[in-house]
Tab-separated table of C-alpha atoms in Angstrom:
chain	number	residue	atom	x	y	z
S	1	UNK	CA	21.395	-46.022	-207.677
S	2	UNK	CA	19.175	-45.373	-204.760
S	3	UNK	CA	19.617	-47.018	-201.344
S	4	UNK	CA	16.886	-48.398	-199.636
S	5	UNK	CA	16.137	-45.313	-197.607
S	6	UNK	CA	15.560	-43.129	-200.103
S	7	UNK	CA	13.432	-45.712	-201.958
S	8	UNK	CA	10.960	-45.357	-199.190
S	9	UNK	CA	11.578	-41.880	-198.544
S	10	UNK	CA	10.427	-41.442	-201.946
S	11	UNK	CA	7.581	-43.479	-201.804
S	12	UNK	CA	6.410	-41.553	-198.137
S	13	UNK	CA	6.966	-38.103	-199.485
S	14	UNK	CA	4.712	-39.217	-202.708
S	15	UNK	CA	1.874	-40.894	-200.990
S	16	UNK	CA	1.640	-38.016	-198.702
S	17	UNK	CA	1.652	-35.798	-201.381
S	18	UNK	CA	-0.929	-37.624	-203.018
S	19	UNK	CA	-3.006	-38.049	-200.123
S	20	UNK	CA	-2.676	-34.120	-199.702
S	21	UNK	CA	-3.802	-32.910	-202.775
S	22	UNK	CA	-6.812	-35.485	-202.591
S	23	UNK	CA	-7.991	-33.790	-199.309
S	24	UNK	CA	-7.498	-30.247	-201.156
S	25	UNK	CA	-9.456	-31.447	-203.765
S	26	UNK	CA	-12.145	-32.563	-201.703
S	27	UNK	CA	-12.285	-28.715	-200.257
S	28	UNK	CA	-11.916	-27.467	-203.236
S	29	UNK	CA	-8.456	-26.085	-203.164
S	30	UNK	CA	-5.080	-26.823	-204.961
S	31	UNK	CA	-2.320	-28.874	-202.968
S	32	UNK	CA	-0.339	-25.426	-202.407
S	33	UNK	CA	-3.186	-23.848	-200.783
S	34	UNK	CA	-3.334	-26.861	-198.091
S	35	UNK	CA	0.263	-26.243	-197.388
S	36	UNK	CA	-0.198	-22.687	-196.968
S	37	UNK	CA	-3.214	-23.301	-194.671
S	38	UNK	CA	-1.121	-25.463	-192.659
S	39	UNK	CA	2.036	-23.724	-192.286
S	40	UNK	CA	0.234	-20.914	-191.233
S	41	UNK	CA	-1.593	-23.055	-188.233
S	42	UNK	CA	1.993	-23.794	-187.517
S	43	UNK	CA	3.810	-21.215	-187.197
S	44	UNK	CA	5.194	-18.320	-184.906
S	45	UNK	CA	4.807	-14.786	-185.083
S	46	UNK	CA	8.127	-13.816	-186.551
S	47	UNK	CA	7.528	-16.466	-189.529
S	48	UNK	CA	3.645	-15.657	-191.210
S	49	UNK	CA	4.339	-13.421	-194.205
S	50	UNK	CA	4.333	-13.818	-197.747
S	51	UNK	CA	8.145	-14.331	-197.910
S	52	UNK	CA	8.617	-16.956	-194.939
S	53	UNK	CA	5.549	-18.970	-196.971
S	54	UNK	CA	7.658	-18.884	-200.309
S	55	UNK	CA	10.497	-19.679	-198.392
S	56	UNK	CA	8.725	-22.589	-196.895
S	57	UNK	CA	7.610	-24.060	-199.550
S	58	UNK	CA	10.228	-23.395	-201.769
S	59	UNK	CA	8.168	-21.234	-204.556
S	60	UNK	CA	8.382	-17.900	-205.883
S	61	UNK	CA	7.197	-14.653	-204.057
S	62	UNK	CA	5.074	-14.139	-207.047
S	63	UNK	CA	3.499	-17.735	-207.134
S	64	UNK	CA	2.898	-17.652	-203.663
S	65	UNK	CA	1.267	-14.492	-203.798
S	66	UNK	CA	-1.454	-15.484	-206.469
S	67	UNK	CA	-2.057	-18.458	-204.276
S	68	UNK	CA	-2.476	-16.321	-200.385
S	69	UNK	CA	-4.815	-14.078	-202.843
S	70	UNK	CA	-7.387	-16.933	-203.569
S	71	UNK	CA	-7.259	-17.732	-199.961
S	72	UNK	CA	-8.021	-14.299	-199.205
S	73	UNK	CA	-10.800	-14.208	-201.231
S	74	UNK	CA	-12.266	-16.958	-200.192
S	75	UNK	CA	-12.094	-15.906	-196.766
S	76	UNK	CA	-9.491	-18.550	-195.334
S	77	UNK	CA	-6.497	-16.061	-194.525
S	78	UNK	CA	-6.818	-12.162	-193.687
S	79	UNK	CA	-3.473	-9.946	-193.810
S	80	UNK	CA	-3.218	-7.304	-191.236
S	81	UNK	CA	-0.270	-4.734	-190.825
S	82	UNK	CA	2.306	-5.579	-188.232
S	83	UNK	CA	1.696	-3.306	-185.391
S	84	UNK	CA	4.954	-2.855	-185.025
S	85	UNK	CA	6.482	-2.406	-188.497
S	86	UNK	CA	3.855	-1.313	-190.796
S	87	UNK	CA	6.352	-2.750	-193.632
S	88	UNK	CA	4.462	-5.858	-192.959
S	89	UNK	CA	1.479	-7.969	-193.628
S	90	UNK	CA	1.499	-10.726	-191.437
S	91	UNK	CA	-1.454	-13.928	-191.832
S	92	UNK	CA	-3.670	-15.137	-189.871
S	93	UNK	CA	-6.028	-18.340	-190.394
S	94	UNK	CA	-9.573	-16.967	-190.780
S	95	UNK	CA	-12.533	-18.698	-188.144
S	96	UNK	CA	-13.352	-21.003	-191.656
S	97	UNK	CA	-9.687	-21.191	-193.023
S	98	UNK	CA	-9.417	-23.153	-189.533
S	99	UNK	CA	-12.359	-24.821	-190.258
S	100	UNK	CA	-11.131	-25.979	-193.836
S	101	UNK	CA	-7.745	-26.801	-192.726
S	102	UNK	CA	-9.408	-29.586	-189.737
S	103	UNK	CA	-11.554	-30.594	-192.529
S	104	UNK	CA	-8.738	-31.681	-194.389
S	105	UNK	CA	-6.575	-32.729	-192.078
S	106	UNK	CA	-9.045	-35.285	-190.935
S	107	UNK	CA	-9.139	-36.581	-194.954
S	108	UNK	CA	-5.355	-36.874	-194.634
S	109	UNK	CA	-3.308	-40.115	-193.948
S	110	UNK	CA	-4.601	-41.624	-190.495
S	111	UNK	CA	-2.499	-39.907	-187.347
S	112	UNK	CA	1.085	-41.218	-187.039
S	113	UNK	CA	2.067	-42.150	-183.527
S	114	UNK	CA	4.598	-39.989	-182.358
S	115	UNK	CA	7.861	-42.395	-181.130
S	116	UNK	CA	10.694	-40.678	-180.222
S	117	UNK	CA	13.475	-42.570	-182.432
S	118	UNK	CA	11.535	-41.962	-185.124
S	119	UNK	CA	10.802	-38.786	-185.219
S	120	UNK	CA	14.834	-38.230	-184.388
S	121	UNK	CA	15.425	-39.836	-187.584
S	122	UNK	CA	13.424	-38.202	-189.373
S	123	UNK	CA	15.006	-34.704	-187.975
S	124	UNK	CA	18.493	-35.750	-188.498
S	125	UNK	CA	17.758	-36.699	-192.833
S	126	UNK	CA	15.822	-33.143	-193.223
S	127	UNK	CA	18.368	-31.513	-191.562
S	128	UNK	CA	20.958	-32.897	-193.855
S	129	UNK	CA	18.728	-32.312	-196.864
S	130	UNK	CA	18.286	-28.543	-195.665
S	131	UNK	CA	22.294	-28.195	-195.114
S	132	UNK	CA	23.109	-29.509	-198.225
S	133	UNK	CA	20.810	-27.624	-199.909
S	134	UNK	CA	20.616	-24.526	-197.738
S	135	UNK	CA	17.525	-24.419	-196.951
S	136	UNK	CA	16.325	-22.628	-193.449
S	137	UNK	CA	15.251	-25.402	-190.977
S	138	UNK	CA	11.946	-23.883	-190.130
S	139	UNK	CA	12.454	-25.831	-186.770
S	140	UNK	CA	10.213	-25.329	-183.473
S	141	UNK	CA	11.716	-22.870	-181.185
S	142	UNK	CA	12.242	-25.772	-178.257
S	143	UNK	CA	14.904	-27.304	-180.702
S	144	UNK	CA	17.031	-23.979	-181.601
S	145	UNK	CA	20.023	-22.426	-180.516
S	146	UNK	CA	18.233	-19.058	-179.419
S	147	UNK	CA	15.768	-20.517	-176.892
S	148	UNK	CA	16.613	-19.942	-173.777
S	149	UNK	CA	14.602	-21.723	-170.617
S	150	UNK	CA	14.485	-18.646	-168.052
S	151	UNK	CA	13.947	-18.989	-164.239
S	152	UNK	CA	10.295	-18.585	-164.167
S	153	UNK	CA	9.644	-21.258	-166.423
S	154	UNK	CA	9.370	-19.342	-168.700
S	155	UNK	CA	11.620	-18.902	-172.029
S	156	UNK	CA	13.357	-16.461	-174.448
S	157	UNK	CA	14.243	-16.109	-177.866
S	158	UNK	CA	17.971	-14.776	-177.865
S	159	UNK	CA	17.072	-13.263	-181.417
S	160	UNK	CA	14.370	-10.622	-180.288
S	161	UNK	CA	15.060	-10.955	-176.679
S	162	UNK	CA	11.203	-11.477	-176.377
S	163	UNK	CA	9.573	-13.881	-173.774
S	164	UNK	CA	8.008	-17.031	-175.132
S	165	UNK	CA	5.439	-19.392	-173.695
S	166	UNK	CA	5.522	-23.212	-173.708
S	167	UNK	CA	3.113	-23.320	-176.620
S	168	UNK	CA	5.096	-20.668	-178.124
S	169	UNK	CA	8.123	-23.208	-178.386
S	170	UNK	CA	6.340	-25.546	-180.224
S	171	UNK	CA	5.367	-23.201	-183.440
S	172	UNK	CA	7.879	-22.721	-186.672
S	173	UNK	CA	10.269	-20.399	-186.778
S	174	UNK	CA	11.854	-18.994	-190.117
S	175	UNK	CA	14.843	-17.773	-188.065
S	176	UNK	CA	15.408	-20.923	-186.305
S	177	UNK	CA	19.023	-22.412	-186.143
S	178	UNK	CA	19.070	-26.224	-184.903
S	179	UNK	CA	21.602	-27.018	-181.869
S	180	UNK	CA	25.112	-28.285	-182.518
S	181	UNK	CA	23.800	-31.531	-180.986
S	182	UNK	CA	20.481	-31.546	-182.450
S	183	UNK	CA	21.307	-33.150	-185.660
């Protein structure tokens, strides 16, 4: 039997759901497309290709794919070779797949207000769903073991050993590892 907790964890996780795929519909897209859209607003640089989506969301490379390919064609994502390693396509948000995505967004649930105990609840039971299940975290670098805060205020991802900015911190990260104390 179900405790409480998961009773309305349940019910949260459903109604946002629901309330998802309503503002997808209203765009015209599917529910996975909206995630996409999002998760791709969210994250970092080391984290927007095809297999950090599907990893994301938990689908298949190959469902995933059909789904970035509609977006593509309706202008809301572009793929563009990573200047760096030209093994990979990394997405961007087109001008109107930003344009969709607030669109939606504003037809979603009405803005939570962000409390602190809350949201450190809320942390602590997905981290224990993505241990158990092993699942990556897909945390924001300012909660992982390989930021580093240097002296200039600026920080450091121990991974790449590439400087981030503060708004850099706040994206997704496919790589990123949540502190000991964290959870």
């Amino acid at each position: 039997m179900m405790n409480d907790t998961n009773i309305w964890l349940e019910r949260l996780s459903s109604l946002y759901k629901s309330q998802m795929r309503k503002a997808a519909g209203i765009e015209g897209v599917q529910l996975v497309h909206f995630e996409i859209l999002r998760y791709l607003s969210l994250c970092n640089k080391y984290s927007n290709t095809a297999q950090a989506v599907s990893e994301y969301l938990g689908q298949t490379k190959s469902s995933i794919s059909q789904s970035l390919q509609f977006l593509e064609n309706n202008d809301l994502i572009e793929r563009k070779t990573d200047p760096v390693d030209k093994r990979f396509a990394r997405l961007f948000l087109t001008k109107n797949g930003k344009t969709c995505l607030e669109r939606m967004n504003k037809n979603l649930a009405p803005e939570i207000p962000d409390h602190q105990g809350t949201t450190e609840i809320i942390k602590m039971i997905l981290g224990l769903w993505q241990k158990q299940n092993d699942h990556r975290s897909f945390g924001q670098c300012h909660s992982c073991l390989y930021n580093r805060r240097l002296e200039n205020g600026k920080f450091q991802c121990g991974l790449t050993n590439e400087t981030l900015t503060k708004s850099d911190t706040t994206k997704l990260c496919r790589e990123h590892e949540f502190l000991a104390d964290s959870l």
